[in-house]
Amino acid sequence: TIYFHNLRYDFTFLLRYLRNIRLTKKGNSLYQVKGVFGRGLQKVCFAFKDTLPLLQMSLKNAGRAFLSEKQQKKVKKEAFPYDLYTYSFFDSHPSGWCTLEEFRAGFSNDELLVDFDENLPNLPSKIYDPLLQHIFFKEYAFFYCDQDVRVLYHVMNKFHRLLTASGEIEGINGTPPFSDTQSPFYHLTISSLSYDYFQKKAELHFRSNFLNL
């Protein structure tokens, strides 16, 4: 099983490589994709799940909500200048480097630009040259994707710890909502997770403690 945040977007890049595709969706929301990659002995079955219906927030906000200040200094959602990455720009900058001014012009809104400027001093030296004010935009694309994966990994680890036996949420009678053998990741949405917990734990607790009075 592989997790994506906003699977509907990433799935468009995976579609051409998969066979026997099965979708779990409702309306415009895509929760899960199952499919087969390869053939014969090299055939592998994949399940792709979306973490967005579980977290109910953007990856940037999830990082701020779940990660400690210490973690956020090393692992942080980066901003991406989508308008910059065009075939013509690559052709005109074969070295992969551009000026900081050119890079900043690629952001489509001020909020993304503010996020980028905030993270700029922490960029690795192989990507940003503060003396020349140049950005290695080819390497930045890989760095951006890598940071996304790292943020989601740490966020979902924290989410799992909060809800399982090693977590911080006590649940009912000090018992966490889920266990290591009953992972919260079984659920596709936060509503189904909550309902399952209510049925198996809260309702049982209510019946045993109040209906017999």
PDB file of C-alpha atoms in Angstrom:
ATOM      1  CA  THR A   1       0.000   0.000   0.000  1.00  0.00           C
ATOM      2  CA  ILE A   2       1.291   3.446  -0.975  1.00  0.00           C
ATOM      3  CA  TYR A   3      -0.121   6.673   0.434  1.00  0.00           C
ATOM      4  CA  PHE A   4      -0.565   9.963  -1.390  1.00  0.00           C
ATOM      5  CA  HIS A   5      -1.899  13.270  -0.195  1.00  0.00           C
ATOM      6  CA  ASN A   6      -4.506  14.330  -2.762  1.00  0.00           C
ATOM      7  CA  LEU A   7      -4.414  11.068  -4.727  1.00  0.00           C
ATOM      8  CA  ARG A   8      -6.702  12.438  -7.417  1.00  0.00           C
ATOM      9  CA  TYR A   9      -3.867  14.656  -8.669  1.00  0.00           C
ATOM     10  CA  ASP A  10      -1.047  12.089  -8.477  1.00  0.00           C
ATOM     11  CA  PHE A  11      -3.161   9.301  -9.984  1.00  0.00           C
ATOM     12  CA  THR A  12      -3.174  11.077 -13.347  1.00  0.00           C
ATOM     13  CA  PHE A  13       0.561  10.310 -13.608  1.00  0.00           C
ATOM     14  CA  LEU A  14       0.117   6.644 -12.592  1.00  0.00           C
ATOM     15  CA  LEU A  15      -2.828   5.795 -14.806  1.00  0.00           C
ATOM     16  CA  ARG A  16      -0.802   4.910 -17.913  1.00  0.00           C
ATOM     17  CA  TYR A  17       1.303   2.331 -16.030  1.00  0.00           C
ATOM     18  CA  LEU A  18      -1.488   0.317 -14.356  1.00  0.00           C
ATOM     19  CA  ARG A  19      -3.811  -2.473 -15.482  1.00  0.00           C
ATOM     20  CA  ASN A  20      -6.951  -3.974 -13.923  1.00  0.00           C
ATOM     21  CA  ILE A  21      -7.686  -0.692 -12.186  1.00  0.00           C
ATOM     22  CA  ARG A  22     -10.325  -0.582  -9.457  1.00  0.00           C
ATOM     23  CA  LEU A  23     -11.396   2.730  -7.968  1.00  0.00           C
ATOM     24  CA  THR A  24     -13.003   3.560  -4.649  1.00  0.00           C
ATOM     25  CA  LYS A  25     -14.609   6.948  -5.070  1.00  0.00           C
ATOM     26  CA  LYS A  26     -17.649   9.056  -4.316  1.00  0.00           C
ATOM     27  CA  GLY A  27     -18.540  11.937  -6.586  1.00  0.00           C
ATOM     28  CA  ASN A  28     -15.329  13.818  -7.337  1.00  0.00           C
ATOM     29  CA  SER A  29     -13.504  12.307  -4.359  1.00  0.00           C
ATOM     30  CA  LEU A  30     -11.046   9.473  -5.055  1.00  0.00           C
ATOM     31  CA  TYR A  31     -10.223   7.467  -1.936  1.00  0.00           C
ATOM     32  CA  GLN A  32      -8.353   4.420  -3.175  1.00  0.00           C
ATOM     33  CA  VAL A  33      -6.932   2.919  -6.359  1.00  0.00           C
ATOM     34  CA  LYS A  34      -5.957  -0.715  -6.826  1.00  0.00           C
ATOM     35  CA  GLY A  35      -4.122  -1.905  -9.908  1.00  0.00           C
ATOM     36  CA  VAL A  36      -1.456  -4.150 -11.408  1.00  0.00           C
ATOM     37  CA  PHE A  37       1.947  -3.029 -12.634  1.00  0.00           C
ATOM     38  CA  GLY A  38       3.997  -5.241 -14.951  1.00  0.00           C
ATOM     39  CA  ARG A  39       3.267  -8.709 -16.319  1.00  0.00           C
ATOM     40  CA  GLY A  40       4.175 -12.329 -15.665  1.00  0.00           C
ATOM     41  CA  LEU A  41       6.754 -12.897 -12.939  1.00  0.00           C
ATOM     42  CA  GLN A  42       7.311  -9.155 -12.698  1.00  0.00           C
ATOM     43  CA  LYS A  43       3.644  -8.422 -11.973  1.00  0.00           C
ATOM     44  CA  VAL A  44       3.055  -6.433  -8.786  1.00  0.00           C
ATOM     45  CA  CYS A  45      -0.309  -5.490  -7.256  1.00  0.00           C
ATOM     46  CA  PHE A  46      -0.545  -2.026  -5.750  1.00  0.00           C
ATOM     47  CA  ALA A  47      -3.056  -0.221  -3.561  1.00  0.00           C
ATOM     48  CA  PHE A  48      -2.876   3.574  -3.481  1.00  0.00           C
ATOM     49  CA  LYS A  49      -4.711   5.391  -0.695  1.00  0.00           C
ATOM     50  CA  ASP A  50      -5.389   9.078  -0.161  1.00  0.00           C
ATOM     51  CA  THR A  51      -4.495  10.589   3.210  1.00  0.00           C
ATOM     52  CA  LEU A  52      -6.416  13.806   2.529  1.00  0.00           C
ATOM     53  CA  PRO A  53      -9.828  12.354   3.594  1.00  0.00           C
ATOM     54  CA  LEU A  54      -8.201  11.206   6.848  1.00  0.00           C
ATOM     55  CA  LEU A  55      -6.334  14.389   7.737  1.00  0.00           C
ATOM     56  CA  GLN A  56      -8.880  16.858   6.301  1.00  0.00           C
ATOM     57  CA  MET A  57      -6.242  19.538   5.743  1.00  0.00           C
ATOM     58  CA  SER A  58      -3.505  20.510   3.329  1.00  0.00           C
ATOM     59  CA  LEU A  59      -0.089  18.884   3.671  1.00  0.00           C
ATOM     60  CA  LYS A  60       1.380  22.228   4.750  1.00  0.00           C
ATOM     61  CA  ASN A  61      -1.166  22.599   7.552  1.00  0.00           C
ATOM     62  CA  ALA A  62      -0.778  18.937   8.520  1.00  0.00           C
ATOM     63  CA  GLY A  63       2.936  19.464   8.984  1.00  0.00           C
ATOM     64  CA  ARG A  64       2.296  22.440  11.210  1.00  0.00           C
ATOM     65  CA  ALA A  65      -0.369  20.564  13.196  1.00  0.00           C
ATOM     66  CA  PHE A  66       1.386  17.231  13.758  1.00  0.00           C
ATOM     67  CA  LEU A  67       5.122  17.897  13.672  1.00  0.00           C
ATOM     68  CA  SER A  68       7.167  19.424  16.474  1.00  0.00           C
ATOM     69  CA  GLU A  69       9.028  22.698  15.984  1.00  0.00           C
ATOM     70  CA  LYS A  70      12.286  20.736  15.885  1.00  0.00           C
ATOM     71  CA  GLN A  71      10.968  18.462  13.131  1.00  0.00           C
ATOM     72  CA  GLN A  72       9.645  21.394  11.120  1.00  0.00           C
ATOM     73  CA  LYS A  73      13.115  22.919  10.949  1.00  0.00           C
ATOM     74  CA  LYS A  74      14.299  19.892   8.955  1.00  0.00           C
ATOM     75  CA  VAL A  75      11.100  18.676   7.309  1.00  0.00           C
ATOM     76  CA  LYS A  76       8.814  21.313   5.886  1.00  0.00           C
ATOM     77  CA  LYS A  77       6.407  21.648   2.995  1.00  0.00           C
ATOM     78  CA  GLU A  78       8.084  23.658   0.241  1.00  0.00           C
ATOM     79  CA  ALA A  79       6.414  25.992  -2.266  1.00  0.00           C
ATOM     80  CA  PHE A  80       6.596  25.219  -5.968  1.00  0.00           C
ATOM     81  CA  PRO A  81       6.633  27.756  -8.835  1.00  0.00           C
ATOM     82  CA  TYR A  82       4.542  25.771 -11.325  1.00  0.00           C
ATOM     83  CA  ASP A  83       4.540  28.590 -13.890  1.00  0.00           C
ATOM     84  CA  LEU A  84       8.320  28.374 -14.164  1.00  0.00           C
ATOM     85  CA  TYR A  85       8.606  24.738 -15.202  1.00  0.00           C
ATOM     86  CA  THR A  86       7.902  24.884 -18.929  1.00  0.00           C
ATOM     87  CA  TYR A  87       9.670  23.337 -21.910  1.00  0.00           C
ATOM     88  CA  SER A  88      10.705  26.779 -23.132  1.00  0.00           C
ATOM     89  CA  PHE A  89      12.275  27.684 -19.782  1.00  0.00           C
ATOM     90  CA  PHE A  90      14.248  24.428 -19.722  1.00  0.00           C
ATOM     91  CA  ASP A  91      15.438  25.061 -23.263  1.00  0.00           C
ATOM     92  CA  SER A  92      16.575  28.579 -22.408  1.00  0.00           C
ATOM     93  CA  HIS A  93      18.359  27.427 -19.210  1.00  0.00           C
ATOM     94  CA  PRO A  94      20.149  24.179 -20.148  1.00  0.00           C
ATOM     95  CA  SER A  95      22.426  24.356 -17.097  1.00  0.00           C
ATOM     96  CA  GLY A  96      19.452  23.993 -14.768  1.00  0.00           C
ATOM     97  CA  TRP A  97      20.290  27.243 -12.971  1.00  0.00           C
ATOM     98  CA  CYS A  98      18.342  30.506 -13.021  1.00  0.00           C
ATOM     99  CA  THR A  99      18.386  33.759 -11.120  1.00  0.00           C
ATOM    100  CA  LEU A 100      16.462  34.072  -7.884  1.00  0.00           C
ATOM    101  CA  GLU A 101      14.382  36.806  -9.512  1.00  0.00           C
ATOM    102  CA  GLU A 102      13.360  34.488 -12.357  1.00  0.00           C
ATOM    103  CA  PHE A 103      12.492  31.719  -9.903  1.00  0.00           C
ATOM    104  CA  ARG A 104      10.356  33.955  -7.706  1.00  0.00           C
ATOM    105  CA  ALA A 105       8.452  35.183 -10.781  1.00  0.00           C
ATOM    106  CA  GLY A 106       7.196  31.624 -11.308  1.00  0.00           C
ATOM    107  CA  PHE A 107       4.900  31.644  -8.267  1.00  0.00           C
ATOM    108  CA  SER A 108       1.242  32.060  -9.109  1.00  0.00           C
ATOM    109  CA  ASN A 109       0.199  33.782  -5.882  1.00  0.00           C
ATOM    110  CA  ASP A 110       1.651  35.795  -3.030  1.00  0.00           C
ATOM    111  CA  GLU A 111       1.000  33.113  -0.392  1.00  0.00           C
ATOM    112  CA  LEU A 112       3.278  30.621  -2.149  1.00  0.00           C
ATOM    113  CA  LEU A 113       5.908  33.293  -2.596  1.00  0.00           C
ATOM    114  CA  VAL A 114       5.819  34.129   1.118  1.00  0.00           C
ATOM    115  CA  ASP A 115       6.272  30.435   1.958  1.00  0.00           C
ATOM    116  CA  PHE A 116       9.219  30.169  -0.418  1.00  0.00           C
ATOM    117  CA  ASP A 117      10.931  33.270   0.966  1.00  0.00           C
ATOM    118  CA  GLU A 118      10.467  31.915   4.487  1.00  0.00           C
ATOM    119  CA  ASN A 119      12.122  28.606   3.573  1.00  0.00           C
ATOM    120  CA  LEU A 120      14.823  30.094   1.322  1.00  0.00           C
ATOM    121  CA  PRO A 121      17.577  30.452   3.993  1.00  0.00           C
ATOM    122  CA  ASN A 122      17.231  26.726   4.796  1.00  0.00           C
ATOM    123  CA  LEU A 123      17.684  25.454   1.239  1.00  0.00           C
ATOM    124  CA  PRO A 124      20.735  23.200   0.714  1.00  0.00           C
ATOM    125  CA  SER A 125      23.787  24.920  -0.733  1.00  0.00           C
ATOM    126  CA  LYS A 126      23.672  22.675  -3.801  1.00  0.00           C
ATOM    127  CA  ILE A 127      20.315  24.267  -4.690  1.00  0.00           C
ATOM    128  CA  TYR A 128      20.655  27.891  -3.641  1.00  0.00           C
ATOM    129  CA  ASP A 129      23.714  30.103  -4.059  1.00  0.00           C
ATOM    130  CA  PRO A 130      23.114  33.170  -1.832  1.00  0.00           C
ATOM    131  CA  LEU A 131      26.200  34.932  -3.125  1.00  0.00           C
ATOM    132  CA  LEU A 132      25.208  34.792  -6.789  1.00  0.00           C
ATOM    133  CA  GLN A 133      21.457  34.747  -5.986  1.00  0.00           C
ATOM    134  CA  HIS A 134      20.965  31.723  -8.240  1.00  0.00           C
ATOM    135  CA  ILE A 135      18.695  28.689  -7.883  1.00  0.00           C
ATOM    136  CA  PHE A 136      19.379  25.214  -9.293  1.00  0.00           C
ATOM    137  CA  PHE A 137      15.756  24.780 -10.366  1.00  0.00           C
ATOM    138  CA  LYS A 138      16.212  21.254 -11.751  1.00  0.00           C
ATOM    139  CA  GLU A 139      17.463  19.972  -8.396  1.00  0.00           C
ATOM    140  CA  TYR A 140      14.820  22.005  -6.551  1.00  0.00           C
ATOM    141  CA  ALA A 141      12.071  19.955  -8.250  1.00  0.00           C
ATOM    142  CA  PHE A 142      13.504  16.753  -6.743  1.00  0.00           C
ATOM    143  CA  PHE A 143      13.986  18.448  -3.386  1.00  0.00           C
ATOM    144  CA  TYR A 144      10.367  19.644  -3.402  1.00  0.00           C
ATOM    145  CA  CYS A 145       9.025  16.120  -4.016  1.00  0.00           C
ATOM    146  CA  ASP A 146      11.363  14.636  -1.423  1.00  0.00           C
ATOM    147  CA  GLN A 147      10.182  17.115   1.207  1.00  0.00           C
ATOM    148  CA  ASP A 148       6.545  16.278   0.437  1.00  0.00           C
ATOM    149  CA  VAL A 149       7.234  12.591   1.034  1.00  0.00           C
ATOM    150  CA  ARG A 150       9.116  13.297   4.261  1.00  0.00           C
ATOM    151  CA  VAL A 151       6.368  15.550   5.630  1.00  0.00           C
ATOM    152  CA  LEU A 152       3.642  12.992   4.864  1.00  0.00           C
ATOM    153  CA  TYR A 153       5.715  10.167   6.358  1.00  0.00           C
ATOM    154  CA  HIS A 154       6.256  11.960   9.659  1.00  0.00           C
ATOM    155  CA  VAL A 155       2.671  13.253   9.803  1.00  0.00           C
ATOM    156  CA  MET A 156       1.133   9.805   9.292  1.00  0.00           C
ATOM    157  CA  ASN A 157       3.543   8.267  11.803  1.00  0.00           C
ATOM    158  CA  LYS A 158       2.381  10.824  14.348  1.00  0.00           C
ATOM    159  CA  PHE A 159      -1.264  10.225  13.390  1.00  0.00           C
ATOM    160  CA  HIS A 160      -0.782   6.489  13.935  1.00  0.00           C
ATOM    161  CA  ARG A 161       0.949   6.947  17.283  1.00  0.00           C
ATOM    162  CA  LEU A 162      -1.788   9.244  18.543  1.00  0.00           C
ATOM    163  CA  LEU A 163      -4.500   6.664  17.889  1.00  0.00           C
ATOM    164  CA  THR A 164      -2.787   3.402  18.833  1.00  0.00           C
ATOM    165  CA  ALA A 165      -1.502   1.763  21.988  1.00  0.00           C
ATOM    166  CA  SER A 166       1.642   3.876  22.045  1.00  0.00           C
ATOM    167  CA  GLY A 167      -0.275   7.086  21.496  1.00  0.00           C
ATOM    168  CA  GLU A 168      -1.353  10.125  23.428  1.00  0.00           C
ATOM    169  CA  ILE A 169      -5.130   9.920  23.006  1.00  0.00           C
ATOM    170  CA  GLU A 170      -6.558   7.972  25.947  1.00  0.00           C
ATOM    171  CA  GLY A 171      -9.919   7.112  24.439  1.00  0.00           C
ATOM    172  CA  ILE A 172     -12.310   5.331  26.831  1.00  0.00           C
ATOM    173  CA  ASN A 173     -11.081   4.175  30.246  1.00  0.00           C
ATOM    174  CA  GLY A 174      -7.530   5.047  29.230  1.00  0.00           C
ATOM    175  CA  THR A 175      -7.655   2.713  26.222  1.00  0.00           C
ATOM    176  CA  PRO A 176      -6.501   4.245  22.915  1.00  0.00           C
ATOM    177  CA  PRO A 177      -9.004   4.155  20.040  1.00  0.00           C
ATOM    178  CA  PHE A 178      -6.970   1.622  18.032  1.00  0.00           C
ATOM    179  CA  SER A 179      -4.217  -0.933  18.479  1.00  0.00           C
ATOM    180  CA  ASP A 180      -1.204  -1.969  16.446  1.00  0.00           C
ATOM    181  CA  THR A 181      -3.220  -4.903  15.095  1.00  0.00           C
ATOM    182  CA  GLN A 182      -6.201  -2.691  14.248  1.00  0.00           C
ATOM    183  CA  SER A 183      -4.581   0.175  12.390  1.00  0.00           C
ATOM    184  CA  PRO A 184      -6.492   3.414  11.828  1.00  0.00           C
ATOM    185  CA  PHE A 185      -5.119   3.329   8.270  1.00  0.00           C
ATOM    186  CA  TYR A 186      -7.649   0.603   7.466  1.00  0.00           C
ATOM    187  CA  HIS A 187     -10.156   3.422   7.048  1.00  0.00           C
ATOM    188  CA  LEU A 188     -10.366   5.659   4.004  1.00  0.00           C
ATOM    189  CA  THR A 189     -11.997   8.689   5.644  1.00  0.00           C
ATOM    190  CA  ILE A 190     -12.015  10.327   9.061  1.00  0.00           C
ATOM    191  CA  SER A 191     -15.787   9.847   9.243  1.00  0.00           C
ATOM    192  CA  SER A 192     -15.545   6.072   8.749  1.00  0.00           C
ATOM    193  CA  LEU A 193     -12.718   5.924  11.299  1.00  0.00           C
ATOM    194  CA  SER A 194     -14.816   7.839  13.834  1.00  0.00           C
ATOM    195  CA  TYR A 195     -17.915   5.751  13.210  1.00  0.00           C
ATOM    196  CA  ASP A 196     -15.984   2.504  13.573  1.00  0.00           C
ATOM    197  CA  TYR A 197     -14.557   3.683  16.879  1.00  0.00           C
ATOM    198  CA  PHE A 198     -17.989   4.728  18.089  1.00  0.00           C
ATOM    199  CA  GLN A 199     -19.517   1.377  17.190  1.00  0.00           C
ATOM    200  CA  LYS A 200     -16.774  -0.802  18.668  1.00  0.00           C
ATOM    201  CA  LYS A 201     -15.799   1.221  21.714  1.00  0.00           C
ATOM    202  CA  ALA A 202     -18.064   4.116  22.613  1.00  0.00           C
ATOM    203  CA  GLU A 203     -21.386   2.363  22.064  1.00  0.00           C
ATOM    204  CA  LEU A 204     -20.242  -0.730  23.940  1.00  0.00           C
ATOM    205  CA  HIS A 205     -19.017   1.415  26.834  1.00  0.00           C
ATOM    206  CA  PHE A 206     -22.314   3.280  26.931  1.00  0.00           C
ATOM    207  CA  ARG A 207     -24.413   0.103  26.934  1.00  0.00           C
ATOM    208  CA  SER A 208     -22.389  -1.620  29.637  1.00  0.00           C
ATOM    209  CA  ASN A 209     -22.234   1.385  31.965  1.00  0.00           C
ATOM    210  CA  PHE A 210     -25.541   3.155  31.533  1.00  0.00           C
ATOM    211  CA  LEU A 211     -28.256   0.928  30.099  1.00  0.00           C
ATOM    212  CA  ASN A 212     -28.006  -1.552  32.966  1.00  0.00           C
ATOM    213  CA  LEU A 213     -28.497   1.062  35.694  1.00  0.00           C
TER     214      LEU A 213
END
